[in-house]
Short mmCIF file of C-alpha atoms and ligand atoms in Angstrom, two decimals:
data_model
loop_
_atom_site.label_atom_id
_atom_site.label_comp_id
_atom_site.label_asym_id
_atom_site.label_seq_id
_atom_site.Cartn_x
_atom_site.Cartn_y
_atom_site.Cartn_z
CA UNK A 1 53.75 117.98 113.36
CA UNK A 2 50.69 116.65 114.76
CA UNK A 3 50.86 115.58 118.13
CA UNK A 4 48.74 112.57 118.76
CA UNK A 5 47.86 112.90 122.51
CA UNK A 6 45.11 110.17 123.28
CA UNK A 7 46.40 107.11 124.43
CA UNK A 8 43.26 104.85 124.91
CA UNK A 9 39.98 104.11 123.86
CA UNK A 10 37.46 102.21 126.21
CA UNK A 11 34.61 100.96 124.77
CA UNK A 12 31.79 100.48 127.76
CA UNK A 13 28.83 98.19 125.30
CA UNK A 14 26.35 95.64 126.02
CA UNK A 15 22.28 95.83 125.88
CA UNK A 16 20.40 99.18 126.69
CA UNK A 17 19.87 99.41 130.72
CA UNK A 18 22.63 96.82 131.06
CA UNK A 19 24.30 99.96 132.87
CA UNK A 20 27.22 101.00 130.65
CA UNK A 21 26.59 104.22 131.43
CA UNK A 22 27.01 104.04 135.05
CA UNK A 23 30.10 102.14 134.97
CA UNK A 24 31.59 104.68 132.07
CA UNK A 25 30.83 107.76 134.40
CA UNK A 26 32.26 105.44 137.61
CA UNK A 27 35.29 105.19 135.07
CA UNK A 28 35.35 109.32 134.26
CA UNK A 29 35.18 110.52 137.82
CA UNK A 30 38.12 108.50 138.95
CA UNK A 31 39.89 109.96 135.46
CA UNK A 32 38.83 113.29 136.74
CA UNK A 33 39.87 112.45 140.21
CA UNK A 34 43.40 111.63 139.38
CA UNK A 35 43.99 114.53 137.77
CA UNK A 36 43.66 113.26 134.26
CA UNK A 37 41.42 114.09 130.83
CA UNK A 38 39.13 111.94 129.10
CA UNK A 39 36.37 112.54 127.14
CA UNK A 40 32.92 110.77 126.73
CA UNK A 41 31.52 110.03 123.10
CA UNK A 42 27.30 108.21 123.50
CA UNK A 43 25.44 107.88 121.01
CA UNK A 44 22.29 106.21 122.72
CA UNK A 45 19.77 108.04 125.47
CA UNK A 46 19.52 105.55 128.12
CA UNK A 47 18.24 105.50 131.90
CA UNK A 48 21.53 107.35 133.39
CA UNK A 49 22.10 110.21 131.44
CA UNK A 50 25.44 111.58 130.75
CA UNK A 51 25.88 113.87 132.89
CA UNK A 52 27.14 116.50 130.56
CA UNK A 53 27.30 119.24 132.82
CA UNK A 54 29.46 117.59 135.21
CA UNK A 55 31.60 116.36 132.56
CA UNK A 56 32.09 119.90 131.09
CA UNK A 57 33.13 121.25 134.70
CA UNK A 58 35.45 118.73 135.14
CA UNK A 59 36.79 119.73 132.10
CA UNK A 60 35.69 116.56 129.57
CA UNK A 61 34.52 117.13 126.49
CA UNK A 62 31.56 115.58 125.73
CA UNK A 63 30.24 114.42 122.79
CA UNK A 64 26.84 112.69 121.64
CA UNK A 65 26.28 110.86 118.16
CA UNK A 66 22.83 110.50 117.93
CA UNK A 67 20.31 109.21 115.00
CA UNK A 68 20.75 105.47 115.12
CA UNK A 69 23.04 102.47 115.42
CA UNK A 70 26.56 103.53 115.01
CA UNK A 71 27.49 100.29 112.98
CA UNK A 72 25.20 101.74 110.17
CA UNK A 73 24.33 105.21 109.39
CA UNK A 74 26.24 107.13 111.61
CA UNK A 75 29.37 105.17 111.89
CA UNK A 76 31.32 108.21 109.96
CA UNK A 77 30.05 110.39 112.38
CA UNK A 78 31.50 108.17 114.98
CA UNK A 79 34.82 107.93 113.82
CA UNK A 80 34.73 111.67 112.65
CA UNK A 81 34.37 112.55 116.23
CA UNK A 82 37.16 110.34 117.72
CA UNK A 83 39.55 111.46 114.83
CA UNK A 84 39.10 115.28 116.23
CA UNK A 85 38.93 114.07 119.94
CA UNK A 86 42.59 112.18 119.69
CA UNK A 87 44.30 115.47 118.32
CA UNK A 88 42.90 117.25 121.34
CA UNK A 89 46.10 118.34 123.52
CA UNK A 90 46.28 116.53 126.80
CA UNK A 91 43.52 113.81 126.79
CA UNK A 92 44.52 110.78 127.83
CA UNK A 93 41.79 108.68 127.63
CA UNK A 94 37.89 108.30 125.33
CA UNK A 95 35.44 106.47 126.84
CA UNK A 96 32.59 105.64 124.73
CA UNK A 97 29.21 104.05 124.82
CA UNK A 98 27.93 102.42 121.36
CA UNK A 99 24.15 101.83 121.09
CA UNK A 100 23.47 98.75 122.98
CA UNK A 101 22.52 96.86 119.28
CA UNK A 102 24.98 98.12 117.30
CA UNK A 103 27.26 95.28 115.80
CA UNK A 104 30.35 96.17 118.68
CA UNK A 105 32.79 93.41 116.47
CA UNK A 106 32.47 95.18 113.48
CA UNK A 107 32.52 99.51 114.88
CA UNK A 108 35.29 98.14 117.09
CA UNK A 109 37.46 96.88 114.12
CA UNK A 110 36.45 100.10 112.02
CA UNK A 111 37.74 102.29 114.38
CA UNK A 112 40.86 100.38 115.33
CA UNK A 113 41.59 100.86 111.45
CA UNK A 114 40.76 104.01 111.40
CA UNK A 115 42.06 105.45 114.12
CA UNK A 116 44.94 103.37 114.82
CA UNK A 117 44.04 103.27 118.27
CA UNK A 118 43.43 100.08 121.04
CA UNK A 119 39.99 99.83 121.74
CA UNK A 120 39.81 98.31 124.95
CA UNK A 121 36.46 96.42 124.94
CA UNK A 122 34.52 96.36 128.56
CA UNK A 123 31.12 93.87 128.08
CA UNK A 124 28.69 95.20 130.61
CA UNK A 125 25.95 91.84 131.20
CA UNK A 126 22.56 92.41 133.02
CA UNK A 127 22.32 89.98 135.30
CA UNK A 128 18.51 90.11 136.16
CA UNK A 129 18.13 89.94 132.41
CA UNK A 130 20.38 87.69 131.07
CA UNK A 131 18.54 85.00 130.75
CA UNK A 132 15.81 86.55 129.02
CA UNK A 133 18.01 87.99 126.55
CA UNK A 134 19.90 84.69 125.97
CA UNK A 135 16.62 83.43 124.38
CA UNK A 136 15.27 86.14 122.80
CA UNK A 137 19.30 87.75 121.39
CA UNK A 138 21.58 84.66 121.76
CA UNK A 139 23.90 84.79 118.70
CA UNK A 140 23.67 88.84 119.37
CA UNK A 141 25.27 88.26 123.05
CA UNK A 142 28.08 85.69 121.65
CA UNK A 143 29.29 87.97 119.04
CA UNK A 144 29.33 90.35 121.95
CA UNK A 145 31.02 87.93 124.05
CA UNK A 146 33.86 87.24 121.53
CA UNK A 147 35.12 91.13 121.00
CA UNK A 148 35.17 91.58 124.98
CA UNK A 149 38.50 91.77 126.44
CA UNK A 150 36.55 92.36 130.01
CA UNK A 151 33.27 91.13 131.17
CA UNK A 152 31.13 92.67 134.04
CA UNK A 153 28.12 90.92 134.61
CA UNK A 154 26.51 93.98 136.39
CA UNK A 155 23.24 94.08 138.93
CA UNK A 156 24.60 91.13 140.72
CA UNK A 157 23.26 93.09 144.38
CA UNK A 158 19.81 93.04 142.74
CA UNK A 159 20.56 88.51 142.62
CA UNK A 160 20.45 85.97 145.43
CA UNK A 161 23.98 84.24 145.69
CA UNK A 162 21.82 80.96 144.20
CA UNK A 163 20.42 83.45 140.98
CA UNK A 164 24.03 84.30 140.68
CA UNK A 165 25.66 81.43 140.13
CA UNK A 166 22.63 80.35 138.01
CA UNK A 167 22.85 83.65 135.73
CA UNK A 168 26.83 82.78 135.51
CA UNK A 169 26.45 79.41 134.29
CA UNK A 170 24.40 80.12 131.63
CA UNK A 171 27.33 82.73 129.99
CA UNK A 172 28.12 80.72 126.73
CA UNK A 173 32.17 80.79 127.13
CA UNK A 174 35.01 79.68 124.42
CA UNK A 175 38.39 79.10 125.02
CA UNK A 176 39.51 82.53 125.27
CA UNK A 177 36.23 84.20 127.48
CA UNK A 178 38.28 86.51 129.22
CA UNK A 179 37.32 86.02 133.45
CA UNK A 180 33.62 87.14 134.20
CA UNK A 181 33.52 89.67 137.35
CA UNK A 182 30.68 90.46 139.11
CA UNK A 183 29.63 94.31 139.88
CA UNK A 184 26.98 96.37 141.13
CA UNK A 185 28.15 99.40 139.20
CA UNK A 186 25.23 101.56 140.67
CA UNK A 187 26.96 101.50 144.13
CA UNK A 188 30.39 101.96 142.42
CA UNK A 189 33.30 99.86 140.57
CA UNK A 190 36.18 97.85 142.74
CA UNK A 191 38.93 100.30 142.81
CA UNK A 192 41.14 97.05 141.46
CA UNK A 193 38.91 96.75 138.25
CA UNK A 194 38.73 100.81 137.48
CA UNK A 195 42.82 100.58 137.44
CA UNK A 196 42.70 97.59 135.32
CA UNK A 197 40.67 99.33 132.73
CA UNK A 198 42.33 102.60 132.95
CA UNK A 199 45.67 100.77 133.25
N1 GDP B 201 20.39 97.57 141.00
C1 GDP B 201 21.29 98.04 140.12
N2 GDP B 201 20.91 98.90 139.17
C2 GDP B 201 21.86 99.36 138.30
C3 GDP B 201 23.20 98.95 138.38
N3 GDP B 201 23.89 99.55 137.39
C4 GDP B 201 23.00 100.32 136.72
N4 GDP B 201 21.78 100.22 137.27
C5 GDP B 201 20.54 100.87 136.87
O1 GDP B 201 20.14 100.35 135.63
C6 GDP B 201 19.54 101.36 134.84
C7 GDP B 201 20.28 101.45 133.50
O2 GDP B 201 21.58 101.97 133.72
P1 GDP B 201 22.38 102.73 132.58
O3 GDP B 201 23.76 103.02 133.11
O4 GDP B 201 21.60 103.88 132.04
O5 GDP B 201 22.44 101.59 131.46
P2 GDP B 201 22.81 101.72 129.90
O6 GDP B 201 21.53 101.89 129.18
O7 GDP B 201 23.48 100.43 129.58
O8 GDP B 201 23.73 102.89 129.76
C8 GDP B 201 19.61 102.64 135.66
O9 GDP B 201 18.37 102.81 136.32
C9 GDP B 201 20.72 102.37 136.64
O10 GDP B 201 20.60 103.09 137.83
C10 GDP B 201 23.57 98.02 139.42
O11 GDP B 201 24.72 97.61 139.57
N5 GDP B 201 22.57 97.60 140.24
MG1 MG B 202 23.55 104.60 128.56
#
């Protein structure tokens, strides 16, 4: 009998330099820290690498998908790699990192179905950015919006507290917009929010 060992998927997606990356290897080291397995599945080069090396000593596989969106032409590749990843013995947890324009609505419901697997969704919003992105990608950062079951809006040390509560009231929000925290991910995550994500 197989044994399916992964309990968890956490999807870390928003724009490129938005900083899902840093928050997904904030996530990983407290994994590592607690004596738990996870493994890390990119498929985009951004600004922080993945520190692969690292990973690998710490004993987390790492895997990288790249040659374009995920949501398109290497979506199989995608879910290829998560199918092998879940039958690994004693990982608990796969963080990954979609391409900051893949369509995250539409990979997150493939691999739900394909998997069978939660994917917890984690939106990670650039603050200094946002408003530049809400004109130029606006129905882009709803659909994002919609799928996300948590929202960082990230960079906020980089704001005044006025910019801040500028950059927050412009979030388009529905009904069911889960809260919206602030984080400055580069000088590490709340240790309240990492357990609420690895929860
Ligand atoms: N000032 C500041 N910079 C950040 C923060 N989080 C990430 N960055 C920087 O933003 C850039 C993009 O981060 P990265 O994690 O690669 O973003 P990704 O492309 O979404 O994976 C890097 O230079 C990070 O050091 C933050 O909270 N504050
Ligand atoms: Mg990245």
């Amino acid at each position: 009998m197989a044994l399916i060992s992964c309990q968890k998927i956490i999807a870390v997606y928003g724009f490129l330099g938005s900083g899902k990356t840093t928050v997904m290897m904030a996530l990983a080291r407290d994994i590592v820290a607690g004596g738990h397995r996870a493994a890390v599945v990119v498929n985009e080069a951004g600004d922080v690498p993945v520190d692969g090396k690292w990973l690998m000593t710490s004993g987390l596989p790492v895997k990288e998908i790249f040659g374009g969106c995920i949501c398109c032409s290497v979506m199989g590749d995608f879910i290829t790699t998560l199918r092998a990843l879940t039958k690994e013995p004693s990982l608990d947890t796969i963080l990954i990192e979609p391409s900051g324009m893949a369509d995250a609505p539409q990979l997150f419901g493939s691999i739900e179905k394909h998997i069978g697997l939660p994917v917890l969704k984690v939106l990670v919003l650039d603050a200094p950015r946002l408003s530049l992105l809400l004109k130029a990608a606006a129905l882009l950062i709803r659909s994002q919006l919609e799928a996300a079951d948590i929202i960082l809006l990230n960079k906020t040390d980089t704001l005044t507290p006025d910019q801040l509560a500028e950059t927050r009231h412009m979030i388009p929000r529905q009904q069911n917009t889960p809260a919206i925290l602030d984080t400055a991910a580069a000088n590490g995550l709340p240790v309240a929010l990492i357990e609420d994500i690895l929860k």
